[in-house]
C-alpha cells in the first residue's frame, strides 16, 4: 500500500497553514472593524439629523416686539375665539393658539376678562 495515513496523502506545511489562518483572522477583524465603523458613522449622522430636527421644532417663535399686536380680553372670550379672529387665513387655529401661549407665557389655556395678550403676526 502506497499511502497509509492521511498526512501521507496530503503533505502540509504547518507554517503556511498557520500564516494562512493569521491572514484570515486579520482580514476578518479588518472587515468587522470597517463594518462596525460604518454602522457607528451612520448612527451618529442619524442622531445628528434627528437632534437638529427636534431643536428646530421646539425653537421658540422669533417674533420681535414690533411684530406683535396687543389685545385686551373681553368677557366670554376664549383662546379659540381670539385665535380664529386674528390668525392668518390659511393657518391652523391650534398653531396660532400655541403661539399665543408661548409669547404670553401662559401656564394654562384659560384667559380672563381684562387680561392683555400679545398676538403674534405670522
CSV table of C-alpha atoms in Angstrom, one decimal:
chain,number,residue,atom,x,y,z
A,1,UNK,CA,0.0,0.0,0.0
A,2,UNK,CA,1.4,3.3,-1.1
A,3,UNK,CA,-0.4,5.7,1.2
A,4,UNK,CA,-1.1,4.6,4.7
A,5,UNK,CA,-2.1,7.7,6.6
A,6,UNK,CA,-4.0,10.9,6.0
A,7,UNK,CA,-0.9,13.1,6.4
A,8,UNK,CA,1.0,11.0,3.9
A,9,UNK,CA,-1.8,11.6,1.3
A,10,UNK,CA,-1.8,15.4,1.8
A,11,UNK,CA,1.5,16.6,2.9
A,12,UNK,CA,1.1,20.1,4.5
A,13,UNK,CA,3.4,22.7,5.6
A,14,UNK,CA,2.3,23.7,9.1
A,15,UNK,CA,4.0,27.1,8.8
A,16,UNK,CA,2.0,28.0,5.7
A,17,UNK,CA,-1.2,26.8,7.4
A,18,UNK,CA,-0.6,29.0,10.4
A,19,UNK,CA,0.2,32.0,8.2
A,20,UNK,CA,-3.0,31.4,6.2
A,21,UNK,CA,-5.0,31.3,9.4
A,22,UNK,CA,-3.4,34.5,10.7
A,23,UNK,CA,-4.2,36.3,7.4
A,24,UNK,CA,-7.7,35.1,7.5
A,25,UNK,CA,-8.2,36.3,11.1
A,26,UNK,CA,-6.6,39.7,10.1
A,27,UNK,CA,-9.0,40.1,7.2
A,28,UNK,CA,-11.9,39.1,9.3
A,29,UNK,CA,-11.0,41.6,12.0
A,30,UNK,CA,-10.5,44.3,9.5
A,31,UNK,CA,-13.9,43.5,7.9
A,32,UNK,CA,-15.6,43.6,11.3
A,33,UNK,CA,-13.9,46.9,12.3
A,34,UNK,CA,-14.8,48.5,9.0
A,35,UNK,CA,-18.4,47.4,9.2
A,36,UNK,CA,-18.6,48.5,12.8
A,37,UNK,CA,-17.1,51.9,12.0
A,38,UNK,CA,-19.6,52.3,9.1
A,39,UNK,CA,-22.5,51.4,11.4
A,40,UNK,CA,-21.3,53.8,14.1
A,41,UNK,CA,-20.9,56.6,11.5
A,42,UNK,CA,-24.5,56.0,10.2
A,43,UNK,CA,-25.8,56.1,13.8
A,44,UNK,CA,-24.0,59.4,14.5
A,45,UNK,CA,-25.4,61.0,11.3
A,46,UNK,CA,-28.9,59.9,12.0
A,47,UNK,CA,-28.7,61.1,15.6
A,48,UNK,CA,-27.3,64.5,14.5
A,49,UNK,CA,-30.1,65.0,11.9
A,50,UNK,CA,-32.8,63.9,14.4
A,51,UNK,CA,-31.4,66.3,17.0
A,52,UNK,CA,-31.3,69.2,14.6
A,53,UNK,CA,-34.9,68.5,13.7
A,54,UNK,CA,-36.0,68.3,17.3
A,55,UNK,CA,-34.3,71.6,18.1
A,56,UNK,CA,-35.9,73.3,15.1
A,57,UNK,CA,-39.4,72.0,16.1
A,58,UNK,CA,-39.1,73.2,19.7
A,59,UNK,CA,-37.5,76.5,19.0
A,60,UNK,CA,-39.4,79.5,20.3
A,61,UNK,CA,-41.0,81.8,17.8
A,62,UNK,CA,-38.7,84.6,16.9
A,63,UNK,CA,-41.1,87.5,16.8
A,64,UNK,CA,-39.8,90.9,17.7
A,65,UNK,CA,-41.9,93.4,19.8
A,66,UNK,CA,-43.0,95.4,16.7
A,67,UNK,CA,-44.4,92.2,15.1
A,68,UNK,CA,-46.8,91.6,18.0
A,69,UNK,CA,-50.3,93.1,18.4
A,70,UNK,CA,-51.8,93.6,21.9
A,71,UNK,CA,-55.4,92.6,22.7
A,72,UNK,CA,-57.5,93.1,25.8
A,73,UNK,CA,-59.5,90.0,26.6
A,74,UNK,CA,-63.3,90.7,26.7
A,75,UNK,CA,-65.8,88.9,29.0
A,76,UNK,CA,-66.6,85.5,27.4
A,77,UNK,CA,-63.6,85.4,25.1
A,78,UNK,CA,-61.7,82.1,24.8
A,79,UNK,CA,-58.3,81.5,23.2
A,80,UNK,CA,-60.0,79.6,20.4
A,81,UNK,CA,-62.2,82.6,19.5
A,82,UNK,CA,-59.3,85.0,19.7
A,83,UNK,CA,-57.2,82.8,17.5
A,84,UNK,CA,-59.9,82.3,14.9
A,85,UNK,CA,-60.5,86.0,14.7
A,86,UNK,CA,-56.8,87.1,14.4
A,87,UNK,CA,-54.9,84.2,12.8
A,88,UNK,CA,-53.8,84.3,9.2
A,89,UNK,CA,-56.4,82.9,6.8
A,90,UNK,CA,-54.7,79.5,6.0
A,91,UNK,CA,-53.1,78.9,9.4
A,92,UNK,CA,-54.3,76.1,11.7
A,93,UNK,CA,-56.1,77.6,14.8
A,94,UNK,CA,-54.2,75.3,17.1
A,95,UNK,CA,-50.8,76.5,15.8
A,96,UNK,CA,-51.9,80.1,16.4
A,97,UNK,CA,-53.1,79.3,19.9
A,98,UNK,CA,-49.7,77.7,20.7
A,99,UNK,CA,-48.0,80.9,19.5
A,100,UNK,CA,-50.2,83.0,21.9
A,101,UNK,CA,-49.5,80.6,24.8
A,102,UNK,CA,-45.7,80.8,24.1
A,103,UNK,CA,-45.3,84.5,23.8
A,104,UNK,CA,-47.5,85.3,26.8
A,105,UNK,CA,-46.0,82.5,28.9
A,106,UNK,CA,-49.4,81.2,29.8
A,107,UNK,CA,-49.3,78.2,32.1
A,108,UNK,CA,-52.9,77.1,31.4
A,109,UNK,CA,-55.0,77.8,28.3
A,110,UNK,CA,-57.7,79.9,30.1
A,111,UNK,CA,-57.9,83.7,29.8
A,112,UNK,CA,-59.6,86.2,32.0
A,113,UNK,CA,-61.5,89.4,31.0
A,114,UNK,CA,-59.2,92.4,31.2
A,115,UNK,CA,-56.1,90.3,30.6
A,116,UNK,CA,-53.8,91.8,27.9
A,117,UNK,CA,-52.5,89.3,25.4
A,118,UNK,CA,-49.7,89.7,22.8
A,119,UNK,CA,-50.8,88.3,19.5
A,120,UNK,CA,-48.1,87.0,17.1
A,121,UNK,CA,-48.1,88.1,13.5
A,122,UNK,CA,-47.1,85.3,11.2
